[in-house]
Amino acid sequence: MKILVASRLEQLAIRQLQRSHDVICTFDQPTRDLSSLIHDREALVFRSGVEITRALIDCAPDLRLLVRAGCGLDNLDCEYVLKRGIVLRRISEPAAQAVAEMALALMFALARNIRQADAMLRHGKWAKDTLEGHLLAGKVLGIVGAGNIGSRLGVLASTMGMEPIGCIADSTPAVVQTLRDKGITVADFCTVLSAADFVSVHVPLNDSTRNLINRRALSWMKKGSYLINLARGGVVDETALYAALATGRLCGAALDVHEHEGQGQISPLAQLSNVILTPHIGASTVETQQQIGVRVVEIIEAFVQQSVQQAEQQSVQQSITAARREPDTGVTAGALSNEMVRI
């Protein structure tokens, strides 16, 4: 199979694919540079940061399989993928634990002023008496998007003595009960924001969630509360967040995802000392990347095997159909007699 790996993938997985397939690797390239590489590819492996547009897909007439090494689909024209009949496989499970753990880590860092303490000590300032923080135990954690990642965070937070409360789209009775069984109280969006000491965002980016955390939503949050975003940059209105932080309405924020990402980008929020910024590394653990690499190989090999089986079945069916359409070559006695008479 001809494969284009357009985002970084664990090296062992790449070597395994290269044993049986024609693999091209090009990491972190602009979409316009991918068009010349994808023209004969049958499969594309990608992550966030690579825009899979309709124009790019049209450059690949043989494209049959897309493997999203993660969960977000905001960088993919899903409607066109469906129209083209291209198979899409997501690998969302391995990253969920890593992102949930990082959300908890960022809450610790905010609550205990880790960033400020580190910066001061590096300049020789022993600020032991001025960096009084907060416990997480006993605090309310608001989870905006209590799905796969958000619910994991809720379970982790519960072990620290926090009280998780979450909202989720499509909250069916079964989903609500599942969350309750995990110790997560389910409420509406406004209630989650107004009740929480820490708000952690875990929703996909789409038309309904773009700027979901805007000035109005921030005004519902408790004065002195904290915001953590590991979802997508476009979910939070960063201008409104800046104002809430600068005026002291929010005590702090931590963002792993940003409105503008990539080399050379500097967020205006970097000017604020009560903000922690990281470069979209929520899923960046050794173990997570190994698991994703294994799944990529499994998905591609399974797709190839299924394609072979379908081709064999189609060949057999075509043979049967052709046999049924062939004229009857049997000759009746009467027909043979007439033929002999004419001779």
Coordinates of C-alpha atoms in Angstrom, one line a residue:
M1 CA 0.0 0.0 0.0
K2 CA 1.2 3.5 -0.8
I3 CA 1.2 5.5 2.5
L4 CA 2.0 9.1 3.3
V5 CA 2.8 9.8 6.9
A6 CA 2.2 13.6 7.2
S7 CA 2.8 13.9 11.0
R8 CA 5.3 12.6 13.4
L9 CA 4.9 8.9 14.2
E10 CA 6.8 6.6 16.5
Q11 CA 9.9 5.2 14.6
L12 CA 9.2 1.6 15.3
A13 CA 5.8 2.0 13.7
I14 CA 7.3 3.6 10.6
R15 CA 9.8 0.8 10.3
Q16 CA 7.1 -1.8 10.6
L17 CA 5.1 -0.1 7.8
Q18 CA 8.1 0.1 5.6
R19 CA 8.6 -3.6 5.6
S20 CA 5.4 -4.2 3.6
H21 CA 4.5 -0.9 2.2
D22 CA 5.7 2.1 0.1
V23 CA 5.9 4.8 2.8
I24 CA 6.7 8.5 2.4
C25 CA 7.3 10.5 5.6
T26 CA 7.0 14.3 5.7
F27 CA 6.5 15.9 9.0
D28 CA 4.9 19.3 9.8
Q29 CA 4.8 20.4 6.2
P30 CA 2.3 23.0 5.0
T31 CA -0.7 21.7 3.2
R32 CA 0.4 23.2 -0.1
D33 CA 3.6 21.1 0.1
L34 CA 1.7 17.9 0.6
S35 CA -0.1 18.1 -2.7
S36 CA 2.9 16.9 -4.7
L37 CA 3.5 14.0 -2.4
I38 CA 0.0 12.7 -2.0
H39 CA -0.9 12.3 -5.7
D40 CA -0.4 8.5 -5.8
R41 CA -1.0 7.7 -2.1
E42 CA -3.7 5.3 -1.0
A43 CA -3.4 6.0 2.7
L44 CA -2.7 9.2 4.8
V45 CA -1.7 9.3 8.4
F46 CA -2.0 12.7 10.1
R47 CA -2.4 14.6 13.4
S48 CA -3.6 18.1 14.3
G49 CA -1.7 20.8 12.6
V50 CA -2.1 19.3 9.2
E51 CA -5.0 20.7 7.2
I52 CA -6.7 18.0 5.2
T53 CA -8.7 20.1 2.8
R54 CA -10.9 19.2 -0.1
A55 CA -8.3 20.5 -2.5
L56 CA -5.6 18.3 -1.0
I57 CA -7.9 15.2 -1.1
D58 CA -8.6 16.0 -4.8
C59 CA -4.9 15.7 -5.4
A60 CA -5.1 12.0 -4.3
P61 CA -7.5 10.1 -6.7
D62 CA -6.3 6.8 -5.2
L63 CA -6.8 7.8 -1.6
R64 CA -8.8 5.1 0.3
L65 CA -7.8 5.4 3.9
L66 CA -7.3 8.3 6.4
V67 CA -5.8 7.5 9.8
R68 CA -6.2 10.3 12.3
A69 CA -3.5 9.6 15.0
G70 CA -5.6 11.3 17.7
C71 CA -9.3 12.4 18.1
G72 CA -10.0 15.9 16.8
L73 CA -11.4 16.3 13.3
D74 CA -11.4 20.1 13.1
N75 CA -8.6 19.9 10.5
L76 CA -10.4 17.6 8.2
D77 CA -13.2 18.2 5.6
C78 CA -15.3 15.3 7.0
E79 CA -18.2 15.9 4.6
Y80 CA -16.0 15.6 1.6
V81 CA -14.3 12.5 2.9
L82 CA -17.7 10.9 3.3
K83 CA -18.7 12.0 -0.2
R84 CA -15.5 10.5 -1.6
G85 CA -16.2 7.2 0.2
I86 CA -12.8 7.3 1.9
V87 CA -12.5 5.3 5.1
L88 CA -11.6 7.3 8.2
R89 CA -10.2 5.7 11.3
R90 CA -9.5 7.7 14.5
I91 CA -7.1 6.7 17.3
S92 CA -8.6 8.6 20.3
E93 CA -8.2 6.2 23.2
P94 CA -4.4 6.3 23.9
A95 CA -4.3 10.1 24.2
A96 CA -7.2 10.3 26.6
Q97 CA -5.2 9.3 29.7
A98 CA -2.3 11.5 28.8
V99 CA -4.4 14.6 28.3
A100 CA -6.4 14.0 31.5
E101 CA -3.2 13.6 33.5
M102 CA -1.8 16.9 32.0
A103 CA -5.0 18.7 32.9
L104 CA -4.5 17.6 36.5
A105 CA -0.8 18.6 36.4
L106 CA -1.7 22.1 35.1
M107 CA -4.2 22.5 38.0
F108 CA -1.5 21.6 40.5
A109 CA 0.8 24.1 38.8
L110 CA -1.8 26.9 39.0
A111 CA -2.9 26.2 42.5
R112 CA 0.7 26.1 43.9
N113 CA 2.2 28.9 41.8
I114 CA 4.8 26.6 40.3
R115 CA 5.6 28.8 37.3
Q116 CA 6.1 31.9 39.5
A117 CA 8.2 30.0 42.1
D118 CA 10.5 28.5 39.5
A119 CA 11.0 31.9 37.7
M120 CA 11.8 33.7 41.0
L121 CA 14.2 31.1 42.3
R122 CA 16.1 31.1 39.0
H123 CA 16.7 34.8 39.7
G124 CA 17.8 34.2 43.2
K125 CA 14.6 35.3 44.9
W126 CA 13.6 33.0 47.8
A127 CA 9.9 33.7 47.8
K128 CA 8.8 31.1 50.4
D129 CA 6.7 33.5 52.4
T130 CA 4.9 35.1 49.4
L131 CA 3.9 32.1 47.3
E132 CA 1.0 30.7 49.3
G133 CA -1.2 28.5 47.1
H134 CA -4.3 26.4 47.4
L135 CA -5.2 22.8 48.0
L136 CA -7.1 20.9 45.2
A137 CA -8.8 18.7 47.8
G138 CA -12.3 20.1 48.6
K139 CA -12.4 22.2 45.4
V140 CA -15.1 21.9 42.7
L141 CA -13.8 20.8 39.3
G142 CA -16.0 21.9 36.4
I143 CA -15.6 19.7 33.3
V144 CA -16.9 21.3 30.1
G145 CA -17.2 18.2 27.9
A146 CA -17.3 15.2 30.2
G147 CA -16.6 12.6 27.5
N148 CA -13.7 10.3 27.1
I149 CA -11.0 12.7 28.3
G150 CA -13.2 14.8 30.6
S151 CA -14.6 11.8 32.5
R152 CA -11.1 10.4 33.0
L153 CA -10.0 13.7 34.5
G154 CA -13.1 13.6 36.8
V155 CA -12.0 10.2 38.1
L156 CA -8.4 11.4 38.7
A157 CA -9.6 14.5 40.4
S158 CA -11.9 12.5 42.7
T159 CA -8.9 10.6 44.0
M160 CA -7.4 14.0 45.0
G161 CA -10.6 14.9 47.0
M162 CA -12.0 17.2 44.4
E163 CA -15.7 17.3 43.5
P164 CA -16.2 16.9 39.8
I165 CA -19.2 18.4 38.0
G166 CA -19.6 18.2 34.3
C167 CA -21.7 18.9 31.3
I168 CA -21.9 17.0 28.0
A169 CA -23.7 17.2 24.7
D170 CA -26.2 14.4 24.0
S171 CA -26.6 13.6 27.7
T172 CA -28.8 10.6 27.4
P173 CA -30.0 8.8 30.6
A174 CA -27.4 6.1 30.0
V175 CA -24.5 8.6 29.7
V176 CA -25.7 10.5 32.8
Q177 CA -25.8 7.3 34.8
T178 CA -22.3 6.3 33.6
L179 CA -20.9 9.6 34.7
R180 CA -22.6 9.4 38.0
D181 CA -21.2 5.9 38.5
K182 CA -17.7 7.5 38.0
G183 CA -18.5 10.1 40.7
I184 CA -19.2 13.0 38.3
T185 CA -22.3 15.1 38.9
V186 CA -24.0 16.1 35.6
A187 CA -25.4 19.7 35.2
D188 CA -25.9 22.3 32.5
F189 CA -23.1 24.4 31.1
C190 CA -24.0 27.6 33.1
T191 CA -24.2 25.6 36.4
V192 CA -20.8 23.9 35.8
L193 CA -19.1 27.3 35.2
S194 CA -20.7 29.1 38.1
A195 CA -20.0 26.2 40.6
A196 CA -16.4 25.4 39.8
D197 CA -13.2 26.6 41.4
F198 CA -11.3 25.1 38.4
V199 CA -12.9 24.7 34.9
S200 CA -11.2 22.3 32.4
V201 CA -12.4 22.3 28.8
H202 CA -12.5 19.1 26.8
V203 CA -14.8 19.6 23.8
P204 CA -14.2 19.3 20.0
L205 CA -13.9 22.4 17.9
N206 CA -16.9 22.9 15.6
D207 CA -19.4 25.5 14.8
S208 CA -21.3 25.1 18.1
T209 CA -18.2 25.2 20.3
R210 CA -16.1 28.0 18.6
N211 CA -15.6 30.7 21.2
L212 CA -17.8 28.7 23.6
I213 CA -15.7 30.2 26.5
N214 CA -16.4 33.8 25.6
R215 CA -16.9 37.0 27.7
R216 CA -20.3 35.9 28.8
A217 CA -19.2 32.4 29.8
L218 CA -16.3 33.8 31.7
S219 CA -18.6 36.2 33.6
W220 CA -20.4 33.1 34.9
M221 CA -17.3 31.7 36.5
K222 CA -16.4 32.3 40.1
K223 CA -14.3 35.3 40.9
G224 CA -10.8 33.9 41.6
S225 CA -11.3 30.7 39.8
Y226 CA -9.0 29.0 37.2
L227 CA -9.4 28.0 33.5
I228 CA -7.6 25.1 31.9
N229 CA -7.9 24.4 28.1
L230 CA -6.6 21.2 26.5
A231 CA -9.3 21.1 23.9
R232 CA -8.7 23.4 20.9
G233 CA -7.6 27.0 20.7
G234 CA -10.7 28.2 19.0
V235 CA -12.9 27.0 21.8
V236 CA -11.7 29.9 24.1
D237 CA -12.0 33.5 23.2
E238 CA -8.4 34.5 24.1
T239 CA -9.1 38.2 24.0
A240 CA -11.9 37.8 26.5
L241 CA -9.8 35.5 28.6
Y242 CA -7.0 38.1 28.7
A243 CA -9.4 40.7 30.0
A244 CA -10.7 38.4 32.7
L245 CA -7.2 37.6 33.9
A246 CA -5.8 41.1 33.7
T247 CA -8.7 42.5 35.8
G248 CA -8.4 39.8 38.4
R249 CA -11.7 38.1 37.8
L250 CA -9.9 34.9 37.1
C251 CA -7.0 34.0 39.3
G252 CA -5.1 32.1 36.6
A253 CA -5.3 30.0 33.4
A254 CA -3.3 27.2 31.7
L255 CA -3.5 26.6 27.9
D256 CA -2.0 23.8 26.0
V257 CA -3.9 24.7 22.8
H258 CA -4.0 28.2 21.2
E259 CA -5.8 30.2 18.7
H260 CA -2.6 30.5 16.7
E261 CA -0.2 27.6 16.9
G262 CA 3.2 26.9 15.4
Q263 CA 6.8 28.0 15.3
G264 CA 7.2 31.7 16.0
Q265 CA 3.7 32.3 17.4
I266 CA 3.6 34.2 20.7
S267 CA 0.3 34.4 22.5
P268 CA -0.7 37.8 24.0
L269 CA -1.4 35.8 27.1
A270 CA 2.4 35.3 27.5
Q271 CA 2.5 38.8 28.9
L272 CA 0.6 37.7 32.0
S273 CA 2.4 36.1 35.0
N274 CA -0.7 34.1 36.1
V275 CA -0.8 32.1 32.8
I276 CA 0.9 28.8 31.9
L277 CA 1.3 28.2 28.2
T278 CA 2.5 24.9 26.7
P279 CA 2.8 23.9 22.9
H280 CA 0.0 21.4 22.4
I281 CA 1.8 18.6 24.2
G282 CA -1.2 17.0 26.0
A283 CA -0.7 13.6 24.3
S284 CA 3.1 13.9 24.2
T285 CA 4.1 11.0 26.4
V286 CA 6.4 8.1 25.4
E287 CA 3.8 5.5 26.3
T288 CA 1.0 7.3 24.4
Q289 CA 3.0 7.7 21.2
Q290 CA 4.0 4.0 21.3
Q291 CA 0.4 3.0 21.7
I292 CA -0.7 5.2 18.8
G293 CA 2.1 3.8 16.6
V294 CA 0.9 0.3 17.3
R295 CA -2.7 1.2 16.5
V296 CA -1.7 2.9 13.2
V297 CA 0.1 -0.3 12.0
E298 CA -2.9 -2.4 13.1
I299 CA -5.4 -0.2 11.3
I300 CA -3.4 -0.2 8.1
E301 CA -2.7 -4.0 8.1
A302 CA -6.4 -4.7 8.9
F303 CA -7.5 -2.4 6.0
V304 CA -5.2 -4.1 3.6
Q305 CA -6.3 -7.6 4.6
Q306 CA -10.0 -6.6 4.4
S307 CA -9.3 -5.1 0.9
V308 CA -7.7 -8.4 -0.2
Q309 CA -10.6 -10.4 1.1
Q310 CA -13.1 -8.1 -0.6
A311 CA -11.2 -8.3 -3.9
E312 CA -11.2 -12.1 -3.7
Q313 CA -14.9 -12.2 -2.9
Q314 CA -15.6 -9.8 -5.8
S315 CA -13.5 -12.0 -8.2
V316 CA -15.4 -15.1 -7.2
Q317 CA -18.7 -13.3 -7.6
Q318 CA -17.7 -12.1 -11.0
S319 CA -16.8 -15.6 -12.1
I320 CA -20.1 -16.9 -10.9
T321 CA -22.0 -14.2 -12.7
A322 CA -20.0 -14.7 -15.9
A323 CA -20.7 -18.4 -15.8
R324 CA -24.4 -17.8 -15.5
R325 CA -24.5 -15.5 -18.4
E326 CA -22.7 -17.9 -20.8
P327 CA -25.0 -19.5 -23.5
D328 CA -26.1 -23.1 -23.0
T329 CA -23.7 -25.2 -25.1
G330 CA -25.8 -28.4 -24.8
V331 CA -27.2 -29.8 -28.1
T332 CA -30.5 -31.6 -28.3
A333 CA -30.9 -34.7 -30.4
G334 CA -33.4 -33.0 -32.7
A335 CA -31.1 -30.1 -33.4
L336 CA -28.3 -32.5 -34.2
S337 CA -30.4 -34.5 -36.6
N338 CA -31.5 -31.4 -38.5
E339 CA -27.9 -30.2 -38.7
M340 CA -26.9 -33.7 -40.1
V341 CA -29.6 -33.5 -42.7
R342 CA -28.4 -30.1 -43.9
I343 CA -24.9 -31.5 -44.3

